[in-house]
């Protein structure tokens, strides 16, 4: 029996280096590794031993919990992105989709 690995739909456009937002944790991070249904990111955590030290700790975030901020939320373009602040949800929109949206 052969098993076929299917990527989660949100993982379609995610690549190493993309900026993602994790909704439950309210944290932004850059992707360091991708998997069919998750991303690995490094998040700064503060450790207190003798001194306080900032350590980049790896975390695995499920695809269901992330928003890719490196692509337009409507067309998937990576060019000319603008923050879409009016929605309250961290996302980005490209210049073409923004122009089309303003025409409506």
mmCIF file of N, CA and C in Angstrom:
data_model
loop_
_atom_site.group_PDB
_atom_site.id
_atom_site.type_symbol
_atom_site.label_atom_id
_atom_site.label_comp_id
_atom_site.label_asym_id
_atom_site.label_seq_id
_atom_site.Cartn_x
_atom_site.Cartn_y
_atom_site.Cartn_z
ATOM 1 N N UNK A 1 0.837 -1.172 0.000
ATOM 2 C CA UNK A 1 0.000 0.000 0.000
ATOM 3 C C UNK A 1 0.889 1.245 0.000
ATOM 4 N N UNK A 2 0.648 2.132 -0.944
ATOM 5 C CA UNK A 2 1.408 3.369 -1.050
ATOM 6 C C UNK A 2 0.608 4.510 -0.451
ATOM 7 N N UNK A 3 1.249 5.270 0.423
ATOM 8 C CA UNK A 3 0.603 6.436 0.998
ATOM 9 C C UNK A 3 1.082 7.681 0.275
ATOM 10 N N UNK A 4 0.140 8.542 -0.044
ATOM 11 C CA UNK A 4 0.482 9.790 -0.706
ATOM 12 C C UNK A 4 0.362 10.919 0.307
ATOM 13 N N UNK A 5 1.414 11.714 0.440
ATOM 14 C CA UNK A 5 1.401 12.842 1.352
ATOM 15 C C UNK A 5 0.787 14.033 0.628
ATOM 16 N N UNK A 6 -0.251 14.592 1.248
ATOM 17 C CA UNK A 6 -0.951 15.726 0.655
ATOM 18 C C UNK A 6 -0.679 16.963 1.503
ATOM 19 N N UNK A 7 -0.278 18.052 0.844
ATOM 20 C CA UNK A 7 -0.029 19.307 1.551
ATOM 21 C C UNK A 7 -1.339 19.947 1.997
ATOM 22 N N UNK A 8 -1.307 20.563 3.157
ATOM 23 C CA UNK A 8 -2.435 21.342 3.646
ATOM 24 C C UNK A 8 -2.606 22.527 2.699
ATOM 25 N N UNK A 9 -3.844 22.957 2.404
ATOM 26 C CA UNK A 9 -4.053 24.072 1.472
ATOM 27 C C UNK A 9 -3.315 25.358 1.862
ATOM 28 N N UNK A 10 -3.160 25.635 3.138
ATOM 29 C CA UNK A 10 -2.451 26.845 3.558
ATOM 30 C C UNK A 10 -0.953 26.750 3.323
ATOM 31 N N UNK A 11 -0.435 25.566 3.086
ATOM 32 C CA UNK A 11 1.004 25.378 2.876
ATOM 33 C C UNK A 11 1.390 25.543 1.409
ATOM 34 N N UNK A 12 0.419 25.756 0.554
ATOM 35 C CA UNK A 12 0.651 25.826 -0.892
ATOM 36 C C UNK A 12 1.692 26.876 -1.273
ATOM 37 N N UNK A 13 1.633 28.056 -0.675
ATOM 38 C CA UNK A 13 2.523 29.150 -1.060
ATOM 39 C C UNK A 13 3.589 29.478 -0.015
ATOM 40 N N UNK A 14 3.720 28.680 1.028
ATOM 41 C CA UNK A 14 4.680 28.973 2.095
ATOM 42 C C UNK A 14 6.062 28.437 1.718
ATOM 43 N N UNK A 15 7.068 29.310 1.808
ATOM 44 C CA UNK A 15 8.450 28.907 1.533
ATOM 45 C C UNK A 15 9.338 29.390 2.677
ATOM 46 N N UNK A 16 10.522 28.819 2.768
ATOM 47 C CA UNK A 16 11.487 29.233 3.792
ATOM 48 C C UNK A 16 11.778 30.723 3.627
ATOM 49 N N UNK A 17 11.740 31.452 4.731
ATOM 50 C CA UNK A 17 11.981 32.887 4.716
ATOM 51 C C UNK A 17 10.710 33.715 4.789
ATOM 52 N N UNK A 18 9.555 33.102 4.522
ATOM 53 C CA UNK A 18 8.293 33.826 4.601
ATOM 54 C C UNK A 18 8.008 34.266 6.029
ATOM 55 N N UNK A 19 7.288 35.371 6.156
ATOM 56 C CA UNK A 19 6.847 35.822 7.468
ATOM 57 C C UNK A 19 5.440 35.279 7.680
ATOM 58 N N UNK A 20 5.225 34.628 8.812
ATOM 59 C CA UNK A 20 3.916 34.072 9.134
ATOM 60 C C UNK A 20 3.444 34.615 10.476
ATOM 61 N N UNK A 21 2.134 34.612 10.646
ATOM 62 C CA UNK A 21 1.517 35.044 11.898
ATOM 63 C C UNK A 21 0.754 33.860 12.465
ATOM 64 N N UNK A 22 0.953 33.560 13.736
ATOM 65 C CA UNK A 22 0.251 32.467 14.402
ATOM 66 C C UNK A 22 -0.913 33.064 15.188
ATOM 67 N N UNK A 23 -2.141 32.766 14.785
ATOM 68 C CA UNK A 23 -3.326 33.350 15.411
ATOM 69 C C UNK A 23 -3.461 33.039 16.904
ATOM 70 N N UNK A 24 -3.352 31.784 17.356
ATOM 71 C CA UNK A 24 -3.538 31.509 18.785
ATOM 72 C C UNK A 24 -2.468 32.143 19.679
ATOM 73 N N UNK A 25 -1.241 32.242 19.165
ATOM 74 C CA UNK A 25 -0.136 32.766 19.979
ATOM 75 C C UNK A 25 0.062 34.275 19.807
ATOM 76 N N UNK A 26 -0.523 34.848 18.742
ATOM 77 C CA UNK A 26 -0.359 36.274 18.406
ATOM 78 C C UNK A 26 1.122 36.628 18.262
ATOM 79 N N UNK A 27 1.843 35.799 17.475
ATOM 80 C CA UNK A 27 3.284 35.971 17.278
ATOM 81 C C UNK A 27 3.590 35.955 15.782
ATOM 82 N N UNK A 28 4.520 36.821 15.371
ATOM 83 C CA UNK A 28 5.053 36.824 14.010
ATOM 84 C C UNK A 28 6.398 36.107 14.034
ATOM 85 N N UNK A 29 6.731 35.370 12.961
ATOM 86 C CA UNK A 29 8.034 34.709 12.876
ATOM 87 C C UNK A 29 8.345 34.416 11.420
ATOM 88 N N UNK A 30 9.613 34.126 11.159
ATOM 89 C CA UNK A 30 10.050 33.735 9.818
ATOM 90 C C UNK A 30 10.168 32.217 9.751
ATOM 91 N N UNK A 31 9.738 31.660 8.635
ATOM 92 C CA UNK A 31 9.750 30.215 8.418
ATOM 93 C C UNK A 31 11.189 29.754 8.172
ATOM 94 N N UNK A 32 11.604 28.709 8.884
ATOM 95 C CA UNK A 32 12.936 28.139 8.667
ATOM 96 C C UNK A 32 12.860 26.748 8.023
ATOM 97 N N UNK A 33 11.675 26.137 8.055
ATOM 98 C CA UNK A 33 11.484 24.818 7.428
ATOM 99 C C UNK A 33 9.996 24.634 7.171
ATOM 100 N N UNK A 34 9.651 23.951 6.078
ATOM 101 C CA UNK A 34 8.252 23.680 5.777
ATOM 102 C C UNK A 34 7.999 22.175 5.768
ATOM 103 N N UNK A 35 6.784 21.807 6.123
ATOM 104 C CA UNK A 35 6.321 20.424 6.123
ATOM 105 C C UNK A 35 4.944 20.400 5.466
ATOM 106 N N UNK A 36 4.405 19.235 5.138
ATOM 107 C CA UNK A 36 3.106 19.195 4.456
ATOM 108 C C UNK A 36 1.964 19.887 5.220
ATOM 109 N N UNK A 37 2.014 19.907 6.544
ATOM 110 C CA UNK A 37 0.906 20.538 7.273
ATOM 111 C C UNK A 37 1.385 21.382 8.457
ATOM 112 N N UNK A 38 2.616 21.878 8.380
ATOM 113 C CA UNK A 38 3.149 22.704 9.469
ATOM 114 C C UNK A 38 4.370 23.470 8.979
ATOM 115 N N UNK A 39 4.760 24.468 9.778
ATOM 116 C CA UNK A 39 5.998 25.197 9.523
ATOM 117 C C UNK A 39 6.837 25.176 10.789
ATOM 118 N N UNK A 40 8.131 25.202 10.610
ATOM 119 C CA UNK A 40 9.048 25.344 11.732
ATOM 120 C C UNK A 40 9.539 26.785 11.711
ATOM 121 N N UNK A 41 9.434 27.441 12.854
ATOM 122 C CA UNK A 41 9.899 28.823 13.003
ATOM 123 C C UNK A 41 10.837 28.877 14.193
ATOM 124 N N UNK A 42 11.608 29.940 14.282
ATOM 125 C CA UNK A 42 12.427 30.167 15.477
ATOM 126 C C UNK A 42 11.881 31.408 16.170
ATOM 127 N N UNK A 43 11.568 31.249 17.444
ATOM 128 C CA UNK A 43 10.978 32.326 18.230
ATOM 129 C C UNK A 43 11.931 32.676 19.364
ATOM 130 N N UNK A 44 12.153 33.951 19.550
ATOM 131 C CA UNK A 44 13.017 34.406 20.639
ATOM 132 C C UNK A 44 12.362 34.184 21.990
ATOM 133 N N UNK A 45 13.071 33.489 22.874
ATOM 134 C CA UNK A 45 12.582 33.277 24.238
ATOM 135 C C UNK A 45 13.655 33.758 25.206
ATOM 136 N N UNK A 46 13.223 34.277 26.308
ATOM 137 C CA UNK A 46 14.127 34.807 27.314
ATOM 138 C C UNK A 46 14.440 33.717 28.334
ATOM 139 N N UNK A 47 15.717 33.420 28.517
ATOM 140 C CA UNK A 47 16.125 32.455 29.538
ATOM 141 C C UNK A 47 16.856 33.202 30.643
ATOM 142 N N UNK A 48 16.578 32.789 31.855
ATOM 143 C CA UNK A 48 17.217 33.430 32.998
ATOM 144 C C UNK A 48 18.006 32.366 33.756
ATOM 145 N N UNK A 49 19.305 32.446 33.649
ATOM 146 C CA UNK A 49 20.197 31.568 34.405
ATOM 147 C C UNK A 49 20.984 32.487 35.323
ATOM 148 N N UNK A 50 22.214 32.689 35.035
ATOM 149 C CA UNK A 50 22.985 33.705 35.774
ATOM 150 C C UNK A 50 22.703 35.088 35.220
ATOM 151 N N UNK A 51 22.491 35.134 33.909
ATOM 152 C CA UNK A 51 22.138 36.383 33.240
ATOM 153 C C UNK A 51 20.936 36.124 32.352
ATOM 154 N N UNK A 52 20.293 37.168 31.929
ATOM 155 C CA UNK A 52 19.179 37.025 30.994
ATOM 156 C C UNK A 52 19.752 36.889 29.592
ATOM 157 N N UNK A 53 19.230 35.936 28.863
ATOM 158 C CA UNK A 53 19.739 35.671 27.518
ATOM 159 C C UNK A 53 18.566 35.398 26.584
ATOM 160 N N UNK A 54 18.621 35.968 25.398
ATOM 161 C CA UNK A 54 17.606 35.728 24.378
ATOM 162 C C UNK A 54 18.067 34.562 23.515
ATOM 163 N N UNK A 55 17.262 33.522 23.466
ATOM 164 C CA UNK A 55 17.592 32.312 22.713
ATOM 165 C C UNK A 55 16.524 32.096 21.651
ATOM 166 N N UNK A 56 16.948 31.785 20.443
ATOM 167 C CA UNK A 56 15.998 31.455 19.384
ATOM 168 C C UNK A 56 15.629 29.985 19.493
ATOM 169 N N UNK A 57 14.399 29.729 19.909
ATOM 170 C CA UNK A 57 13.925 28.363 20.111
ATOM 171 C C UNK A 57 13.035 27.940 18.941
ATOM 172 N N UNK A 58 13.250 26.746 18.401
ATOM 173 C CA UNK A 58 12.399 26.281 17.298
ATOM 174 C C UNK A 58 11.007 25.900 17.810
ATOM 175 N N UNK A 59 10.007 26.211 17.007
ATOM 176 C CA UNK A 59 8.626 25.819 17.304
ATOM 177 C C UNK A 59 7.990 25.307 16.021
ATOM 178 N N UNK A 60 7.116 24.335 16.167
ATOM 179 C CA UNK A 60 6.366 23.790 15.039
ATOM 180 C C UNK A 60 4.946 24.341 15.118
ATOM 181 N N UNK A 61 4.538 25.094 14.102
ATOM 182 C CA UNK A 61 3.211 25.687 14.077
ATOM 183 C C UNK A 61 2.367 24.974 13.028
ATOM 184 N N UNK A 62 1.174 24.478 13.399
ATOM 185 C CA UNK A 62 0.298 23.805 12.432
ATOM 186 C C UNK A 62 -0.230 24.770 11.374
ATOM 187 N N UNK A 63 -0.459 24.263 10.187
ATOM 188 C CA UNK A 63 -0.951 25.091 9.078
ATOM 189 C C UNK A 63 -2.287 25.750 9.407
ATOM 190 N N UNK A 64 -3.125 25.094 10.184
ATOM 191 C CA UNK A 64 -4.431 25.649 10.543
ATOM 192 C C UNK A 64 -4.324 26.926 11.367
ATOM 193 N N UNK A 65 -3.186 27.147 12.005
ATOM 194 C CA UNK A 65 -3.037 28.276 12.924
ATOM 195 C C UNK A 65 -2.265 29.456 12.350
ATOM 196 N N UNK A 66 -1.805 29.353 11.100
ATOM 197 C CA UNK A 66 -0.947 30.419 10.570
ATOM 198 C C UNK A 66 -1.587 31.177 9.418
ATOM 199 N N UNK A 67 -1.096 32.385 9.230
ATOM 200 C CA UNK A 67 -1.442 33.238 8.091
ATOM 201 C C UNK A 67 -0.115 33.636 7.452
ATOM 202 N N UNK A 68 0.042 33.392 6.158
ATOM 203 C CA UNK A 68 1.268 33.760 5.457
ATOM 204 C C UNK A 68 1.200 35.243 5.100
ATOM 205 N N UNK A 69 2.091 36.032 5.667
ATOM 206 C CA UNK A 69 2.092 37.470 5.437
ATOM 207 C C UNK A 69 2.980 37.886 4.269
ATOM 208 N N UNK A 70 3.604 36.917 3.627
ATOM 209 C CA UNK A 70 4.511 37.224 2.516
ATOM 210 C C UNK A 70 3.826 37.149 1.156
ATOM 211 N N UNK A 71 2.512 36.895 1.152
ATOM 212 C CA UNK A 71 1.754 36.834 -0.096
ATOM 213 C C UNK A 71 0.453 37.611 0.053
ATOM 214 N N UNK A 72 -0.089 38.065 -1.071
ATOM 215 C CA UNK A 72 -1.386 38.746 -1.080
ATOM 216 C C UNK A 72 -2.461 37.755 -0.658
ATOM 217 N N UNK A 73 -3.322 38.166 0.236
ATOM 218 C CA UNK A 73 -4.344 37.240 0.740
ATOM 219 C C UNK A 73 -5.395 36.903 -0.310
ATOM 220 N N UNK A 74 -5.473 37.670 -1.412
ATOM 221 C CA UNK A 74 -6.471 37.408 -2.440
ATOM 222 C C UNK A 74 -5.920 36.629 -3.629
ATOM 223 N N UNK A 75 -4.775 37.067 -4.178
ATOM 224 C CA UNK A 75 -4.280 36.434 -5.404
ATOM 225 C C UNK A 75 -2.999 35.627 -5.207
ATOM 226 N N UNK A 76 -2.326 35.778 -4.049
ATOM 227 C CA UNK A 76 -1.111 35.014 -3.792
ATOM 228 C C UNK A 76 0.162 35.650 -4.325
ATOM 229 N N UNK A 77 0.062 36.857 -4.885
ATOM 230 C CA UNK A 77 1.239 37.545 -5.418
ATOM 231 C C UNK A 77 2.199 37.911 -4.290
ATOM 232 N N UNK A 78 3.479 37.992 -4.616
ATOM 233 C CA UNK A 78 4.497 38.387 -3.642
ATOM 234 C C UNK A 78 5.023 39.799 -3.922
ATOM 235 N N UNK A 79 4.479 40.468 -4.933
ATOM 236 C CA UNK A 79 4.983 41.775 -5.358
ATOM 237 C C UNK A 79 4.089 42.915 -4.882
ATOM 238 N N UNK A 80 4.716 44.014 -4.472
ATOM 239 C CA UNK A 80 3.996 45.238 -4.127
ATOM 240 C C UNK A 80 2.977 45.071 -3.017
ATOM 241 N N UNK A 81 3.349 44.410 -1.945
ATOM 242 C CA UNK A 81 2.400 44.146 -0.859
ATOM 243 C C UNK A 81 2.231 45.340 0.069
ATOM 244 N N UNK A 82 1.000 45.538 0.537
ATOM 245 C CA UNK A 82 0.651 46.587 1.489
ATOM 246 C C UNK A 82 -0.038 45.936 2.679
ATOM 247 N N UNK A 83 0.196 46.482 3.877
ATOM 248 C CA UNK A 83 -0.517 46.001 5.056
ATOM 249 C C UNK A 83 -1.987 46.347 4.918
ATOM 250 N N UNK A 84 -2.828 45.396 5.264
ATOM 251 C CA UNK A 84 -4.275 45.607 5.212
ATOM 252 C C UNK A 84 -4.768 45.829 6.640
ATOM 253 N N UNK A 85 -4.556 47.030 7.144
ATOM 254 C CA UNK A 85 -4.825 47.341 8.554
ATOM 255 C C UNK A 85 -6.308 47.460 8.878
ATOM 256 N N UNK A 86 -7.123 47.797 7.923
ATOM 257 C CA UNK A 86 -8.538 48.053 8.189
ATOM 258 C C UNK A 86 -9.300 46.823 8.672
ATOM 259 N N UNK A 87 -8.803 45.636 8.359
ATOM 260 C CA UNK A 87 -9.538 44.417 8.715
ATOM 261 C C UNK A 87 -9.311 43.991 10.153
ATOM 262 N N UNK A 88 -8.237 44.449 10.787
ATOM 263 C CA UNK A 88 -7.921 44.010 12.141
ATOM 264 C C UNK A 88 -7.189 42.682 12.170
ATOM 265 N N UNK A 89 -7.134 41.997 11.045
ATOM 266 C CA UNK A 89 -6.407 40.728 10.931
ATOM 267 C C UNK A 89 -5.106 41.020 10.207
ATOM 268 N N UNK A 90 -3.966 40.565 10.749
ATOM 269 C CA UNK A 90 -2.712 40.840 10.036
ATOM 270 C C UNK A 90 -2.698 40.106 8.698
ATOM 271 N N UNK A 91 -2.703 40.870 7.622
ATOM 272 C CA UNK A 91 -2.641 40.292 6.285
ATOM 273 C C UNK A 91 -2.114 41.353 5.341
ATOM 274 N N UNK A 92 -1.787 40.923 4.143
ATOM 275 C CA UNK A 92 -1.248 41.854 3.151
ATOM 276 C C UNK A 92 -2.020 41.696 1.853
ATOM 277 N N UNK A 93 -2.045 42.796 1.100
ATOM 278 C CA UNK A 93 -2.753 42.823 -0.177
ATOM 279 C C UNK A 93 -1.841 43.488 -1.205
ATOM 280 N N UNK A 94 -1.842 42.981 -2.440
ATOM 281 C CA UNK A 94 -0.972 43.552 -3.476
ATOM 282 C C UNK A 94 -1.622 44.796 -4.070
ATOM 283 N N UNK A 95 -0.838 45.559 -4.792
ATOM 284 C CA UNK A 95 -1.309 46.823 -5.379
ATOM 285 C C UNK A 95 -2.457 46.588 -6.352
ATOM 286 N N UNK A 96 -2.402 45.513 -7.145
ATOM 287 C CA UNK A 96 -3.458 45.227 -8.122
ATOM 288 C C UNK A 96 -4.788 44.936 -7.415
ATOM 289 N N UNK A 97 -4.770 44.085 -6.396
ATOM 290 C CA UNK A 97 -6.000 43.750 -5.666
ATOM 291 C C UNK A 97 -6.521 44.952 -4.881
ATOM 292 N N UNK A 98 -5.601 45.767 -4.371
ATOM 293 C CA UNK A 98 -6.001 46.977 -3.640
ATOM 294 C C UNK A 98 -6.703 47.945 -4.556
ATOM 295 N N UNK A 99 -6.173 48.110 -5.788
ATOM 296 C CA UNK A 99 -6.799 48.991 -6.772
ATOM 297 C C UNK A 99 -8.160 48.461 -7.182
ATOM 298 N N UNK A 100 -8.273 47.169 -7.385
ATOM 299 C CA UNK A 100 -9.546 46.562 -7.773
ATOM 300 C C UNK A 100 -10.574 46.695 -6.644
ATOM 301 N N UNK A 101 -10.120 46.547 -5.401
ATOM 302 C CA UNK A 101 -11.004 46.658 -4.247
ATOM 303 C C UNK A 101 -11.533 48.084 -4.108
ATOM 304 N N UNK A 102 -10.697 49.077 -4.413
ATOM 305 C CA UNK A 102 -11.121 50.470 -4.274
ATOM 306 C C UNK A 102 -12.106 50.872 -5.381
ATOM 307 N N UNK A 103 -12.129 50.137 -6.480
ATOM 308 C CA UNK A 103 -13.070 50.422 -7.572
ATOM 309 C C UNK A 103 -14.491 49.969 -7.246
ATOM 310 N N UNK A 104 -14.626 49.077 -6.284
ATOM 311 C CA UNK A 104 -15.953 48.538 -5.942
ATOM 312 C C UNK A 104 -16.736 49.497 -5.138
#
